Amino acid sequence: MKKIIFILFAFISIATNAQDFHALVYFVDKPNVATSLANPQSILTQRSIDRKMRHNIAIDDRDVPMNQIYVAQIKSQPGISYKAQSKWFNCVHVVGTTTAIDALASLPFVSSIDYTDPTKSASVSNRDKFANMVTTPLVYGTARNQIEMIGLDDLHNTGNAGAGMLIAVTDSGFPNVDINTGFAQLRNNNGIKGTWDFVQRDNSIYEDNFHGSRVLSVMAGNDPNNFEGTAPDAGYYLFRTEEGAQETPAEMSYWVQAAERADSLGVDVINVSLGYLGFDNTAESLDYQDMNGVTSFISQGTNVAFEKGIIVVTSAGNSGNSTTHPYVASPADALGAFAIGSVTDTRAKSSFSSIGPTVDGRIRPDIAAQGSATASIDESGNLVTTSGTSFSAPMISGAMACLMQAFPNLTPQQIIDAVRASSDQSMLPDNLLGYGIPDFGAAQQTLSSVSFNTQDFNYYVKDKTLFFNTAQGENVTSFQLYNLQGQQVIKKATTQDGFIDLNQVSSGLYLFTIDQSDVTYKVVIR
């Protein structure tokens, strides 16, 4: 049965029926699912397939493309403005009046319609999405402080500067990256692997808001003898998902579509120097109760990206000075997000850096890096400093890619666990800086001294049941499930049936171990 989720008080509906709303329209099915899964090369790049195999991640129906005939029919409906589509969720994002959107329910291939909730309090004020960005002339050598602060120089000195890794940068535009001298090394090394503007649906990304160019420079910029990014040898996909001049729910759908593209291309890390809370139409805004890791569409997409084996590094947000909402914004609340706070060049918390916890009590941010006066290169090629968690995030995105280069067979969760453990508050994390400032050199040393079990172990969750299989001749005899606070949720002996009943476990992201293995596996329970 089709459902339309639209909670609205009667006295409001009369006044707003002619107003345009954002909605997600879900489809009933996908074409050729069995054929596509039997021939994964037809829907994913070989690199993406290899990454999933390396981390024992199943290729499933979420990887199968949508029915474009359905999409075309949606686009042709009167009063409907198409914005984006998501193969992971088998839906399209549209804008229109309630009358026009409700009419879509009569189409035989539409299973449900989910409106952006218009009953949210209008007290959530819209914010400057790129707040706390102050540009000043750069003193020679300032870039070294931010790199040495997180021990990344030690990792670079062992030859790990991101070679062979792919980073997707999702932002508001990348003006002059194609001609800026600060990216000459990146271009000369063929480091730009692909581009796309998901807002305008074209390839013109070297324009629009300067924000993305400066974010990219923190990772990929180079000024000989004066500046070096955190992952200068990595390859980059540049995706525009953000409209700098306005704030609407469609931007979350643009981002999900970009994340799906990144997954299909085999990307290792996605940098998200963006955050969503207040929208131009305040009735559609998110609030603190939505910061539970699973409500906003961009957080849902972040969770799937993490399930698919991608490390999603997000800005914690710049609302730390707010008296109404000093907390993280989506997708930093996502279960699968690695949220980054900001510190000054003296390792003190930046006043603007958003804090935790999430509404369900999880620690945020995860860790922190220098986001006050972060050395960067502007859109004209000048060495500058810029402030905001938008710039502490790429510090970590690049560093994570370097650590993944050093340990390509480890899972994203193992990499994240090592970075958390290396951080200076790892023994006593808080909701100001999370686990603290990491030491990537120490994380490398720790991982080099640990032996990981790489046996063939595959698993998946369906209907709150964990199904698994191991290498031939192996039996799983014990199972332990932990929440993200490290608390044991389940400990039980297993049977030879190959499954664990998780019906008594609340929805969320969990970690589990089997037998006496050192390997930690991640699992999302819905």
C-alpha angles and dihedrals in degrees: 000000000000118000133195114203105208118138109188135151113242095237090054096048093062091056098043105038091104093046120102116247134188118240141170115229113202124207128221098230150348129241125252096357096159093046092048094049090048089053105035092169087072093063106025137041117252089247091057091049091048092050092052092048091048091055096036093245116157122233105230143170091283088071092057115099120249126257102269091195087064090048092050091051091052090050091053096054116111116259094011123125112196116217111166146333136224125206091187091061097025093231143114128224114230138174125212146108118300089251093056094043095045088055089064089070089074092064109103095228096053113099101178145345122222117194124204100257108259094190095078117122114270089217090089099099122216111247139204098267092208096043124155094033107142119171121207134161112280120241111226112269098014091127090068093065094058092047096045091046090068095038092246093136089067090055092046090050090061091057098264108129098138102281111166093013125116124216124188114208113203112194149121100285141311107235116194096356086127092059106018112118089219088070098041092108091050092051094043090053091049087242095152101084099177145336139207139169107219091184098057094022094231139098098256101114101137091088141048121067119011093223096093094051092056093044090052091049092061088063106027107018123117135186107171112249091355110060140012128180124230096254108021094160098051126104119242138210112199114209125178109212101148133082104211095198097055144022119226136150089250088077090067090055092048088055094049090051090050091050089053090052090049091052093050089052094052097249116177102200133023118201114210111186089170137089137188131212114117121043130197087252097055091198087071095047125122122235138194093279087062092057092091098112098252111052108075116070092234091053090050089052091048090054092053092047089055091047087053091058102263124131105226110202112194136183112249090220139252100257099102093116094050118116093203104039116011089156133104120280129221130316091024087071092057119121089233098044125110098210120202126206127195136251133180125249087270093055095254120136113267108240092229095052110116119239141211170246110113114230090262092054104259120147116258136217101032096209138337140231136178109301099150111087092350112187111245144146119252128222091269095053096258123141107243142153122240131185134217139080084271084080102039088057096061089046086064098036091060093043092051090052090052092051091047089052089056092049107027095164096056120097122246089250092055090051092048092047091052092050092049091048091052093054122107096242096042093120094050112021119186139186095259101062101358110214089353134233112345129226108214092186090058091046089054092051092049094050091046090057097046123086112217125204107237099180117145104270122160128180144163139178125235127167091353092304123118112218120192146167132191138202116299111285094017124115128195108225103169135032131193124187122196134186121228091267089063095251116143111242101174133016117173145141113253131225129223090258091092100231142093123210110231099174092116092056122093119238115273147085116307140173126223140185131199128215111326095323122142089216118105117204127199125223133180115213117198 
